[in-house]
Short mmCIF file of C-alpha atoms and ligand atoms in Angstrom, two decimals:
data_model
loop_
_atom_site.label_atom_id
_atom_site.label_comp_id
_atom_site.label_asym_id
_atom_site.label_seq_id
_atom_site.Cartn_x
_atom_site.Cartn_y
_atom_site.Cartn_z
CA MET S 1 0.02 0.33 -0.05
CA THR S 2 2.67 2.29 0.82
CA GLY S 3 6.07 2.91 -1.03
CA LYS S 4 8.96 1.80 1.61
CA LEU S 5 7.80 0.54 4.87
CA PRO S 6 9.69 0.51 7.81
CA LYS S 7 11.33 -2.78 8.65
CA ASP S 8 9.28 -2.65 12.18
CA ARG S 9 5.54 -3.18 11.28
CA ILE S 10 2.37 -4.58 12.67
CA LEU S 11 -0.08 -6.27 10.95
CA ILE S 12 -3.85 -5.72 12.58
CA LEU S 13 -6.70 -8.11 11.03
CA ASP S 14 -9.59 -6.57 11.64
CA PHE S 15 -12.75 -8.44 12.57
CA GLY S 16 -15.20 -5.50 12.68
CA SER S 17 -15.03 -4.37 16.13
CA GLN S 18 -15.85 -0.48 16.58
CA TYR S 19 -12.34 -0.08 18.01
CA THR S 20 -10.19 -1.58 15.69
CA GLN S 21 -8.98 1.73 14.27
CA LEU S 22 -7.89 2.94 17.84
CA VAL S 23 -5.71 -0.10 18.04
CA ALA S 24 -3.93 1.15 14.76
CA ARG S 25 -3.69 4.51 16.39
CA ARG S 26 -2.29 3.39 19.53
CA ILE S 27 0.66 1.09 17.96
CA ARG S 28 1.23 4.23 15.29
CA GLU S 29 1.44 6.91 18.60
CA LEU S 30 4.30 4.27 19.89
CA GLY S 31 6.27 5.54 16.73
CA VAL S 32 5.68 1.71 14.76
CA TYR S 33 3.95 1.56 11.66
CA CYS S 34 0.91 -0.65 11.66
CA GLU S 35 -1.58 -1.44 8.83
CA LEU S 36 -5.05 -2.81 9.43
CA TRP S 37 -6.55 -5.18 6.91
CA ARG S 38 -9.83 -7.49 6.88
CA TRP S 39 -9.55 -10.73 8.89
CA ASP S 40 -10.09 -12.55 5.44
CA VAL S 41 -7.16 -11.33 3.90
CA ILE S 42 -4.98 -13.51 1.57
CA GLU S 43 -1.88 -15.55 3.37
CA THR S 44 0.11 -14.56 0.79
CA HIS S 45 -0.43 -10.81 1.31
CA ILE S 46 -0.01 -11.38 4.86
CA LEU S 47 3.76 -13.15 4.38
CA LYS S 48 4.83 -10.61 1.78
CA PHE S 49 3.92 -7.88 4.52
CA ASN S 50 6.34 -9.88 6.53
CA PRO S 51 5.08 -8.32 9.79
CA SER S 52 6.84 -8.11 12.98
CA GLY S 53 4.10 -9.12 15.20
CA ILE S 54 0.30 -9.56 14.22
CA ILE S 55 -2.55 -8.24 16.32
CA LEU S 56 -6.52 -9.89 16.14
CA SER S 57 -9.03 -7.08 16.71
CA GLY S 58 -12.28 -7.65 18.52
CA GLY S 59 -15.51 -7.97 16.39
CA PRO S 60 -19.14 -8.06 17.14
CA GLU S 61 -19.90 -11.73 16.19
CA SER S 62 -19.95 -14.83 18.59
CA THR S 63 -16.97 -17.23 17.69
CA THR S 64 -19.46 -19.99 19.00
CA ARG S 65 -21.07 -19.74 15.86
CA LYS S 66 -20.11 -22.10 13.10
CA ASP S 67 -19.34 -20.12 10.26
CA SER S 68 -17.80 -16.85 12.16
CA PRO S 69 -14.42 -15.46 11.18
CA ARG S 70 -11.38 -17.18 11.79
CA ALA S 71 -7.84 -15.69 11.07
CA PRO S 72 -5.92 -17.44 8.06
CA ASP S 73 -3.70 -20.55 9.71
CA CYS S 74 -0.58 -18.76 8.66
CA VAL S 75 -0.92 -16.18 11.46
CA PHE S 76 -0.04 -19.07 13.93
CA GLN S 77 2.42 -20.60 11.69
CA ALA S 78 4.11 -17.55 10.59
CA GLY S 79 6.64 -17.48 13.61
CA VAL S 80 5.60 -14.18 14.93
CA PRO S 81 4.15 -12.84 18.14
CA VAL S 82 0.22 -12.64 17.94
CA LEU S 83 -1.92 -10.83 20.21
CA GLY S 84 -5.72 -11.71 20.38
CA ILE S 85 -8.04 -8.67 21.72
CA CYS S 86 -11.48 -10.25 23.05
CA TYR S 87 -12.91 -11.74 19.75
CA GLY S 88 -9.77 -12.18 18.65
CA MET S 89 -8.37 -14.03 21.84
CA GLN S 90 -11.64 -16.24 21.57
CA THR S 91 -11.13 -17.06 17.86
CA MET S 92 -7.08 -17.74 18.25
CA ALA S 93 -8.08 -19.93 21.54
CA ILE S 94 -10.71 -22.16 19.25
CA GLN S 95 -7.91 -22.59 16.30
CA LEU S 96 -5.23 -23.46 18.62
CA GLY S 97 -7.61 -26.09 20.07
CA GLY S 98 -8.92 -24.49 22.83
CA GLU S 99 -13.07 -23.50 23.76
CA VAL S 100 -15.39 -20.70 23.89
CA GLN S 101 -19.02 -21.13 25.33
CA VAL S 102 -21.62 -18.61 25.63
CA SER S 103 -21.90 -17.10 28.96
CA THR S 104 -24.77 -16.83 31.23
CA LYS S 105 -23.41 -13.12 32.01
CA ARG S 106 -22.48 -10.53 29.52
CA GLU S 107 -19.79 -8.46 30.84
CA PHE S 108 -19.90 -4.95 29.54
CA GLY S 109 -18.02 -1.85 30.92
CA TYR S 110 -15.66 -1.31 33.73
CA ALA S 111 -14.05 -4.98 35.08
CA LYS S 112 -11.12 -5.80 38.06
CA VAL S 113 -8.74 -7.97 36.39
CA GLU S 114 -6.44 -10.48 39.29
CA VAL S 115 -3.60 -10.89 37.78
CA LEU S 116 -2.61 -14.96 38.71
CA GLN S 117 0.65 -15.09 37.12
CA ASN S 118 3.15 -12.01 38.01
CA SER S 119 6.15 -13.30 35.57
CA SER S 120 4.11 -12.92 32.35
CA LEU S 121 6.36 -10.44 29.94
CA LEU S 122 2.98 -8.87 28.57
CA LEU S 123 2.21 -7.80 31.79
CA HIS S 124 4.90 -7.81 34.31
CA ASP S 125 4.98 -4.62 36.64
CA ILE S 126 2.09 -3.60 34.94
CA GLN S 127 -0.97 -2.67 37.39
CA ASP S 128 -3.66 0.11 38.71
CA GLU S 129 -3.19 -1.56 42.45
CA TYR S 130 -2.71 -4.89 44.43
CA SER S 131 -4.95 -7.11 45.80
CA SER S 132 -5.20 -8.13 49.70
CA ASP S 133 -2.67 -11.15 48.86
CA GLY S 134 -0.47 -8.84 47.17
CA MET S 135 -1.17 -9.68 43.38
CA PRO S 136 -1.53 -7.08 40.77
CA VAL S 137 -5.09 -5.63 39.92
CA LEU S 138 -6.12 -3.87 36.53
CA ASP S 139 -8.85 -1.42 35.47
CA VAL S 140 -9.92 -2.52 32.19
CA TRP S 141 -12.54 -1.93 29.59
CA MET S 142 -14.97 -5.05 28.89
CA SER S 143 -17.29 -5.90 25.95
CA HIS S 144 -17.97 -9.75 25.75
CA GLY S 145 -20.59 -12.35 25.84
CA ASP S 146 -18.92 -15.46 25.16
CA ASN S 147 -16.06 -16.79 27.54
CA ILE S 148 -12.90 -19.20 26.82
CA THR S 149 -13.70 -22.16 28.72
CA SER S 150 -10.78 -24.25 27.73
CA ILE S 151 -7.33 -22.84 26.78
CA PRO S 152 -5.34 -24.70 24.25
CA LEU S 153 -2.18 -26.95 24.67
CA GLY S 154 1.26 -25.17 25.47
CA PHE S 155 -1.21 -22.14 27.14
CA ILE S 156 -1.55 -20.75 30.65
CA ASN S 157 -3.67 -18.75 32.20
CA ILE S 158 -2.67 -15.13 33.47
CA ALA S 159 -5.63 -13.30 34.87
CA LYS S 160 -9.22 -13.75 35.58
CA THR S 161 -12.13 -11.32 36.52
CA GLU S 162 -15.52 -12.42 38.56
CA SER S 163 -17.11 -13.64 35.79
CA CYS S 164 -14.33 -14.47 33.13
CA PRO S 165 -12.15 -17.12 34.07
CA PHE S 166 -9.64 -16.75 31.13
CA THR S 167 -9.21 -12.95 30.80
CA VAL S 168 -5.14 -13.02 29.86
CA ILE S 169 -3.66 -16.21 28.07
CA GLU S 170 -0.56 -16.82 26.83
CA ASN S 171 1.65 -19.03 25.18
CA GLU S 172 5.31 -17.60 25.96
CA GLU S 173 7.22 -20.36 23.85
CA LYS S 174 5.25 -19.39 20.67
CA ARG S 175 4.79 -16.05 21.83
CA PHE S 176 0.93 -15.89 21.61
CA TYR S 177 -1.35 -13.73 23.97
CA GLY S 178 -4.90 -12.89 24.50
CA VAL S 179 -6.63 -10.23 26.55
CA GLN S 180 -10.33 -10.62 26.76
CA PHE S 181 -10.61 -6.64 27.54
CA HIS S 182 -9.90 -3.67 24.86
CA PRO S 183 -6.18 -2.31 25.90
CA GLU S 184 -7.06 0.18 23.07
CA VAL S 185 -9.52 2.15 25.09
CA THR S 186 -8.29 4.51 27.41
CA HIS S 187 -10.60 3.26 29.68
CA THR S 188 -8.11 0.42 30.23
CA ARG S 189 -5.94 2.57 32.35
CA GLN S 190 -2.77 0.27 31.98
CA GLY S 191 -3.75 -0.40 28.15
CA GLN S 192 -1.15 1.83 26.19
CA ARG S 193 1.74 0.35 28.41
CA ILE S 194 0.59 -3.43 27.83
CA LEU S 195 0.25 -2.34 23.90
CA GLU S 196 3.66 -1.09 24.28
CA ARG S 197 4.67 -4.22 26.37
CA PHE S 198 3.57 -6.19 23.29
CA VAL S 199 5.10 -4.35 20.39
CA PHE S 200 8.59 -3.35 21.92
CA HIS S 201 9.15 -6.05 24.18
CA ILE S 202 7.58 -9.07 22.34
CA CYS S 203 7.48 -7.94 18.73
CA GLU S 204 10.88 -6.20 19.51
CA CYS S 205 10.20 -3.37 17.14
CA VAL S 206 12.06 0.08 17.19
CA SER S 207 9.87 3.11 17.17
CA ILE S 208 10.92 4.81 13.88
CA TRP S 209 7.66 5.97 12.66
CA THR S 210 8.14 9.58 13.36
CA PRO S 211 7.49 12.74 11.59
CA THR S 212 10.94 13.08 10.23
CA ASN S 213 11.32 9.26 8.81
CA ILE S 214 7.40 9.67 7.49
CA ILE S 215 8.31 12.67 5.22
CA LYS S 216 11.37 10.88 4.19
CA ASN S 217 9.31 8.00 3.59
CA ALA S 218 6.62 9.74 1.61
CA MET S 219 8.98 11.86 -0.28
CA ASP S 220 11.00 8.97 -1.61
CA SER S 221 8.33 6.88 -2.52
CA ILE S 222 7.12 10.17 -4.45
CA GLN S 223 10.04 10.64 -6.38
CA GLU S 224 10.14 6.98 -7.02
CA THR S 225 6.61 7.06 -8.90
CA ILE S 226 6.47 10.50 -10.15
CA LYS S 227 9.91 10.66 -11.81
CA ASN S 228 10.16 13.50 -13.92
CA ASP S 229 6.59 14.03 -14.29
CA HIS S 230 4.36 16.78 -13.49
CA VAL S 231 1.52 16.82 -10.86
CA ILE S 232 -1.50 18.30 -10.33
CA LEU S 233 -3.33 19.41 -7.33
CA GLY S 234 -6.63 20.99 -6.26
CA LEU S 235 -6.05 23.00 -3.18
CA SER S 236 -9.21 23.17 -1.20
CA GLY S 237 -7.40 25.22 1.86
CA GLY S 238 -8.62 21.94 4.28
CA VAL S 239 -5.57 20.63 5.85
CA ASP S 240 -5.08 17.39 3.96
CA SER S 241 -4.83 19.00 0.70
CA LEU S 242 -2.50 21.48 1.84
CA VAL S 243 -0.15 19.22 3.61
CA SER S 244 -0.20 17.24 0.36
CA ALA S 245 0.91 20.02 -1.40
CA VAL S 246 3.81 20.95 0.79
CA LEU S 247 5.06 17.47 0.70
CA LEU S 248 5.01 17.23 -2.85
CA GLN S 249 6.43 20.47 -3.21
CA ARG S 250 9.53 18.70 -1.17
CA ALA S 251 9.79 15.90 -3.18
CA ILE S 252 9.15 17.46 -7.06
CA GLY S 253 9.54 21.13 -6.42
CA SER S 254 7.79 23.28 -9.20
CA ARG S 255 6.66 20.11 -11.22
CA LEU S 256 3.91 20.20 -8.60
CA ILE S 257 1.10 22.61 -10.08
CA CYS S 258 -1.51 23.63 -7.48
CA VAL S 259 -4.91 24.80 -8.95
CA PHE S 260 -6.90 26.85 -6.07
CA VAL S 261 -10.56 27.54 -7.11
CA ASP S 262 -11.74 30.28 -5.15
CA ASN S 263 -15.72 29.86 -5.44
CA GLY S 264 -17.17 32.39 -3.68
CA LEU S 265 -18.08 30.77 -0.96
CA LEU S 266 -14.57 30.77 1.34
CA ARG S 267 -14.45 32.51 4.74
CA LEU S 268 -13.50 36.19 5.11
CA ASN S 269 -9.97 36.73 3.29
CA GLU S 270 -9.74 32.94 3.16
CA GLY S 271 -8.61 33.14 -0.73
CA ARG S 272 -5.68 35.67 0.10
CA GLN S 273 -4.16 33.96 3.24
CA ILE S 274 -3.84 30.74 1.27
CA MET S 275 -2.50 32.29 -2.01
CA ASP S 276 -0.10 34.38 0.56
CA MET S 277 1.09 31.63 2.37
CA PHE S 278 1.60 29.48 -0.66
CA LYS S 279 2.81 31.61 -3.18
CA SER S 280 5.23 34.04 -1.21
CA PHE S 281 6.08 31.46 2.17
CA PHE S 282 6.11 27.99 0.44
CA LYS S 283 6.85 29.69 -3.08
CA LEU S 284 4.15 26.86 -4.45
CA ASN S 285 3.71 26.56 -8.69
CA ILE S 286 -0.23 27.60 -7.84
CA VAL S 287 -2.70 29.04 -9.98
CA TYR S 288 -5.56 30.86 -8.67
CA VAL S 289 -8.97 30.77 -10.33
CA LEU S 290 -11.27 33.27 -9.25
CA ALA S 291 -14.73 31.22 -10.47
CA GLU S 292 -17.09 33.13 -8.17
CA ASP S 293 -19.92 34.45 -10.76
CA GLN S 294 -19.71 30.80 -12.09
CA PHE S 295 -20.38 28.99 -8.86
CA LEU S 296 -23.02 31.95 -7.81
CA SER S 297 -24.74 32.10 -11.17
CA ALA S 298 -25.11 28.17 -11.28
CA LEU S 299 -26.69 28.29 -7.34
CA SER S 300 -29.03 30.70 -8.45
CA GLY S 301 -32.55 29.91 -7.82
CA ILE S 302 -31.09 26.54 -6.14
CA LYS S 303 -33.07 26.06 -2.32
CA ASP S 304 -32.60 22.40 -1.77
CA PRO S 305 -29.15 21.69 0.39
CA GLU S 306 -28.23 18.45 -1.72
CA LYS S 307 -28.82 20.33 -5.08
CA LYS S 308 -26.76 23.02 -3.95
CA ARG S 309 -23.74 20.56 -2.93
CA LYS S 310 -23.91 18.88 -6.29
CA THR S 311 -24.10 22.17 -8.19
CA ILE S 312 -20.92 23.13 -6.17
CA GLY S 313 -19.24 19.77 -7.29
CA ARG S 314 -20.23 19.91 -10.78
CA VAL S 315 -18.93 23.63 -11.15
CA PHE S 316 -16.03 22.70 -9.02
CA VAL S 317 -15.41 19.60 -11.82
CA ASP S 318 -15.51 22.13 -14.87
CA VAL S 319 -13.47 24.65 -13.47
CA PHE S 320 -10.85 22.17 -12.60
CA ASN S 321 -10.69 20.25 -15.60
CA LYS S 322 -10.55 23.25 -17.53
CA GLN S 323 -7.32 24.25 -16.10
CA VAL S 324 -5.41 20.57 -15.96
CA LEU S 325 -6.45 20.88 -20.00
CA LYS S 326 -3.99 23.78 -19.81
CA PHE S 327 -0.96 21.66 -18.75
CA SER S 328 -0.51 19.03 -21.21
CA ASN S 329 2.30 17.78 -19.63
CA VAL S 330 0.85 16.74 -16.39
CA LYS S 331 0.47 12.94 -16.03
CA TRP S 332 -0.50 12.83 -12.33
CA LEU S 333 -3.15 14.02 -10.18
CA ALA S 334 -2.62 14.44 -6.48
CA GLN S 335 -5.36 13.70 -3.95
CA GLY S 336 -5.16 14.62 0.08
CA THR S 337 -6.67 11.03 0.89
CA ILE S 338 -5.98 9.69 4.17
CA TYR S 339 -5.77 6.03 5.84
CA THR S 340 -8.82 6.84 7.72
CA ASP S 341 -11.02 7.67 4.17
CA ILE S 342 -9.31 4.12 2.97
CA ILE S 343 -10.11 2.07 5.78
CA GLU S 344 -13.71 3.45 6.21
CA SER S 345 -14.88 3.95 2.58
CA ALA S 346 -13.81 0.51 1.56
CA LYS S 347 -13.50 -2.30 4.56
CA THR S 348 -11.94 -4.52 2.07
CA GLY S 349 -8.19 -4.63 3.46
CA ILE S 350 -5.60 -3.94 0.74
CA GLY S 351 -6.09 -3.26 -2.54
CA ALA S 352 -8.33 -0.52 -1.32
CA SER S 353 -6.22 2.03 -1.98
CA HIS S 354 -7.83 4.09 -4.88
CA VAL S 355 -10.58 5.86 -3.13
CA ILE S 356 -11.95 9.16 -4.26
CA LYS S 357 -12.89 11.63 -1.51
CA SER S 358 -16.28 13.07 -2.30
CA TYR S 359 -15.93 16.37 -1.38
CA HIS S 360 -12.74 16.55 -3.40
CA ASN S 361 -14.94 16.87 -6.36
CA VAL S 362 -12.36 15.43 -8.49
CA GLY S 363 -14.24 12.31 -9.48
CA GLY S 364 -15.38 13.72 -12.43
CA LEU S 365 -12.00 14.15 -14.52
CA PRO S 366 -12.39 12.84 -18.27
CA LYS S 367 -11.02 9.36 -18.54
CA LYS S 368 -9.28 10.64 -21.48
CA MET S 369 -7.19 12.77 -19.27
CA LYS S 370 -5.93 9.38 -18.35
CA LEU S 371 -4.17 10.85 -14.92
CA GLY S 372 -2.37 8.63 -12.43
CA LEU S 373 -3.43 8.91 -9.01
CA VAL S 374 -1.01 10.01 -6.35
CA GLU S 375 -2.07 9.99 -2.96
CA PRO S 376 0.79 11.19 -0.29
CA LEU S 377 -1.29 10.63 2.80
CA LYS S 378 -2.62 7.77 2.41
CA SER S 379 -1.32 5.75 4.89
CA LEU S 380 -1.53 8.13 7.73
CA PHE S 381 -4.10 9.01 10.14
CA LYS S 382 -5.31 12.67 10.77
CA ASP S 383 -2.99 13.00 14.08
CA GLU S 384 -0.12 12.24 12.03
CA VAL S 385 -1.01 14.46 9.20
CA TYR S 386 -0.99 17.33 11.73
CA LYS S 387 2.36 16.16 12.89
CA ILE S 388 3.91 16.25 9.42
CA GLY S 389 2.20 19.38 8.86
CA LEU S 390 4.04 20.79 11.74
CA ALA S 391 7.25 19.46 10.97
CA LEU S 392 6.68 20.79 7.08
CA GLY S 393 6.18 24.47 8.36
CA LEU S 394 2.87 24.88 7.97
CA PRO S 395 1.53 27.26 10.57
CA TYR S 396 -0.19 25.79 13.69
CA GLU S 397 -3.01 28.02 13.28
CA ILE S 398 -3.89 26.63 9.53
CA LEU S 399 -3.37 23.26 10.95
CA ASN S 400 -5.47 23.76 13.94
CA ARG S 401 -8.57 25.63 11.95
CA HIS S 402 -11.68 24.19 12.44
CA PRO S 403 -13.14 22.18 9.67
CA PHE S 404 -15.02 23.88 6.84
CA PRO S 405 -16.91 22.12 4.29
CA GLY S 406 -16.19 21.70 0.88
CA SER S 407 -19.54 23.38 -0.32
CA GLY S 408 -18.29 26.37 2.11
CA LEU S 409 -20.81 28.96 2.85
CA GLY S 410 -23.22 27.36 0.20
CA VAL S 411 -24.67 25.06 3.29
CA ARG S 412 -24.43 27.65 5.76
CA ILE S 413 -26.62 30.00 3.57
CA LEU S 414 -30.30 28.60 3.90
CA GLY S 415 -31.73 28.16 0.59
CA GLU S 416 -30.77 30.24 -2.18
CA VAL S 417 -26.98 31.39 -2.01
CA LYS S 418 -26.72 35.33 -3.07
CA LYS S 419 -23.64 37.34 -3.22
CA GLU S 420 -25.26 39.43 -0.68
CA TYR S 421 -26.11 36.81 1.65
CA CYS S 422 -22.38 35.62 1.41
CA GLU S 423 -20.84 39.05 2.16
CA LEU S 424 -23.28 39.21 5.70
CA LEU S 425 -22.51 35.95 6.73
CA ARG S 426 -18.59 36.09 6.04
CA TYR S 427 -18.47 38.94 8.08
CA ALA S 428 -20.63 37.77 10.79
CA ASP S 429 -18.56 34.24 11.04
CA ALA S 430 -15.33 36.35 11.55
CA ILE S 431 -16.46 38.39 13.94
CA PHE S 432 -17.43 35.26 16.05
CA ILE S 433 -14.07 33.39 15.13
CA GLU S 434 -12.15 36.54 15.91
CA GLU S 435 -13.57 36.84 19.68
CA LEU S 436 -13.12 33.17 20.18
CA HIS S 437 -9.56 33.79 19.64
CA LYS S 438 -9.67 36.74 21.92
CA ALA S 439 -11.40 34.86 24.60
CA ASN S 440 -9.06 31.94 24.25
CA LEU S 441 -12.17 29.76 23.20
CA TYR S 442 -11.20 29.05 19.71
CA ASN S 443 -9.21 25.93 20.47
CA LYS S 444 -11.61 24.60 23.05
CA LEU S 445 -13.91 23.98 20.29
CA SER S 446 -14.15 21.33 17.93
CA GLN S 447 -15.52 23.62 15.16
CA ALA S 448 -17.68 27.08 14.96
CA PHE S 449 -19.18 29.11 12.52
CA ALA S 450 -22.18 31.50 11.53
CA VAL S 451 -25.12 30.65 9.59
CA PHE S 452 -27.24 32.70 7.63
CA LEU S 453 -30.88 32.46 7.95
CA PRO S 454 -33.15 34.16 5.21
CA VAL S 455 -35.91 35.27 7.85
CA ARG S 456 -36.33 39.07 8.19
CA THR S 457 -36.95 39.98 12.02
CA VAL S 458 -37.41 43.27 13.30
CA GLY S 459 -35.34 45.38 15.56
CA ILE S 460 -34.53 48.56 16.51
CA MET S 461 -31.32 50.69 16.44
CA GLY S 462 -31.79 54.19 17.83
CA ASP S 463 -35.01 55.64 16.80
CA THR S 464 -35.08 53.31 13.40
CA ARG S 465 -36.72 50.48 13.11
CA LYS S 466 -35.08 47.49 11.37
CA TYR S 467 -36.42 44.84 9.49
CA GLU S 468 -33.23 42.58 8.53
CA TRP S 469 -31.70 39.16 8.68
CA VAL S 470 -30.93 36.63 11.51
CA ILE S 471 -27.62 35.07 12.18
CA SER S 472 -27.41 31.85 13.77
CA LEU S 473 -24.13 30.81 15.97
CA ARG S 474 -23.16 27.15 16.11
CA ALA S 475 -20.35 25.87 18.15
CA ILE S 476 -20.00 22.23 18.87
CA GLN S 477 -17.42 19.87 21.19
CA THR S 478 -16.83 16.38 19.56
CA ILE S 479 -14.27 13.88 19.23
CA ASP S 480 -15.03 11.95 15.76
CA PHE S 481 -18.01 14.39 14.04
CA MET S 482 -20.22 11.81 14.38
CA THR S 483 -21.74 12.82 17.75
CA ALA S 484 -21.60 16.40 19.02
CA HIS S 485 -22.51 18.37 21.85
CA TRP S 486 -23.52 22.01 21.53
CA ALA S 487 -20.94 24.20 23.33
CA CYS S 488 -22.09 26.46 26.37
CA LEU S 489 -20.05 29.48 25.80
CA PRO S 490 -20.13 32.26 28.45
CA ASP S 491 -23.13 34.70 28.41
CA LYS S 492 -20.48 37.57 28.48
CA PHE S 493 -18.96 36.10 25.77
CA LEU S 494 -22.36 35.44 23.77
CA ARG S 495 -23.42 39.20 24.44
CA GLN S 496 -20.09 40.72 22.96
CA VAL S 497 -20.62 38.55 19.79
CA SER S 498 -24.31 39.38 19.32
CA THR S 499 -23.43 43.33 20.25
CA ARG S 500 -20.88 43.26 17.39
CA ILE S 501 -22.67 41.41 14.67
CA ILE S 502 -25.63 43.71 14.92
CA ASN S 503 -23.58 46.90 15.13
CA GLU S 504 -21.08 45.94 12.56
CA ILE S 505 -23.09 44.53 9.89
CA ASN S 506 -25.58 46.46 8.40
CA GLY S 507 -28.37 43.76 7.50
CA VAL S 508 -28.61 41.59 10.56
CA SER S 509 -30.83 42.55 13.25
CA ARG S 510 -30.83 39.57 15.08
CA VAL S 511 -28.34 36.77 16.35
CA VAL S 512 -29.48 33.37 17.44
CA TYR S 513 -27.41 30.54 19.31
CA ASP S 514 -27.84 27.03 18.42
CA ILE S 515 -28.35 24.60 21.37
CA SER S 516 -28.99 21.47 19.29
CA ASN S 517 -26.53 18.35 19.95
CA LYS S 518 -25.80 15.52 17.17
CA PRO S 519 -28.18 13.79 16.84
CA PRO S 520 -30.73 14.59 15.94
CA ALA S 521 -29.49 17.67 14.57
CA THR S 522 -26.29 17.56 12.35
CA ILE S 523 -23.48 20.05 12.77
CA GLU S 524 -24.25 21.99 9.62
CA TRP S 525 -27.50 23.11 9.13
CA GLU S 526 -27.90 22.15 5.54
P1 XMP P 601 -22.62 16.69 9.51
O1 XMP P 601 -23.74 18.49 9.24
O2 XMP P 601 -22.74 16.00 8.46
O3 XMP P 601 -21.28 17.47 9.60
O4 XMP P 601 -23.07 16.90 11.28
C1 XMP P 601 -20.30 16.90 9.96
C2 XMP P 601 -18.77 17.31 9.72
O5 XMP P 601 -18.83 16.88 8.13
C3 XMP P 601 -18.73 18.40 7.56
N1 XMP P 601 -19.29 18.78 6.51
C4 XMP P 601 -19.07 18.41 5.51
N2 XMP P 601 -17.75 18.52 4.80
N3 XMP P 601 -18.20 18.56 2.54
C5 XMP P 601 -17.38 18.74 3.50
O6 XMP P 601 -16.12 18.64 3.03
C6 XMP P 601 -19.68 18.75 2.67
O7 XMP P 601 -20.65 18.76 1.77
C7 XMP P 601 -19.90 18.56 4.28
N4 XMP P 601 -21.61 18.45 5.20
C8 XMP P 601 -20.81 18.73 6.27
C9 XMP P 601 -18.79 19.45 9.05
O8 XMP P 601 -18.79 20.65 8.78
C10 XMP P 601 -18.80 18.76 9.93
O9 XMP P 601 -17.44 19.08 10.13
#
């Protein structure tokens, strides 16, 4: 999947647990490269990947079902350490001759694990507290309905809980380990230390997956692939495309051509900021295309949110394609696809490397252009993209900007998009964001923005009656953007923002604050 892989690497076989991605992120946090593949990947791929260790993830199925997933046999014959987590531990037990039965009691949430064998390499000197008889005790997170009832030959039992007799098992000679709990979730307080023990002490990996090495690895791989060709990249202003651009430029210099399409739906001064930063600071070969009129006239009269999104996407493809056609020497199209996109869009393990992000809007490139796809971030998680962005010299403020939808203000102006509304909203949004920075609140929020409501309400300013538009403020906190809480911003702060918006923006007579969680409300209003 990647150019040159580090020698030390872990393979994670995914049995479908909601936490599998977390396992991968934890291993990467340790500075060790890992990849996540579906459990049924063919054996030759595993052998070719040549992992230093294999982790079998948890999964939603019951191993007691006859047709439930099993790890490929080569996992246990490759001569490398194996760590089975939850379902992964149970399938390992069954495949090696043990037994699993449906338990009468489902164990979900916190559990206390009593360690029975102090000598286990996996758990040695790792504990939260000690029991009255001096044995280590761990606070862990469990989620299982089945239990191992008999362990395979060669294994010993290392730990138990009240309702789970075999909570940690090991075969020291073969370096096979199983844990019924989830070490990858932070509720398991010593979880990261346990993973660290497995990766460093048992698999003997070295921590070399660092930003400097990641950058070097990516640059080598880009140079090897691109050779002397030219590459084109649609710069959206989002972190992934910005980091891809800087990385590619480091690797191939001015043979990277960036196209920045200003659709008129950007935040205040955003186009200028991006051009300044990339042209002057990073010396990028960048083409600025002002296409505001084209986007706004295509959006004229359209009220439906999905139609607006599609129109914005279509116009982007038209504008971008015209630019591509101008460069006859371009052989490659660069995209800021990241590892999460690949895992989530495909869930097909290896071979799933050609995923086009829908909001990149480049899916409509004419086939006759025959461009190859280059995705320099495709093996990186979002936090790794941030880290290498910083290492490449991208300013902290740019990297830590809240996400902004590809469809921009187009989905923050309810109903029809008009230039006049864009102007009002841009100013209101800029005031809100400026005040958040001043009050030191911006970095405490996951996303904050203003929304334009095309309804007129009455207000009085001095002796004059106003009958003008409404601005809603939205500020949320979230970990994954799948669910979100509205942020409880201080009264004084909200008063200041509202006063500034109404006083400074001609055309707004009322400001409201959105107090809806996701679900049921989405983060964007459209
Ligand atoms: P929702 O509104 O679905 O948003 O709760 C979740 C996250 O996705 C962003 N978002 C978009 N990003 N194009 C994008 O690139 C879009 O059309 C789009 N719609 C929503 C949203 O800003 C939030 O971070």
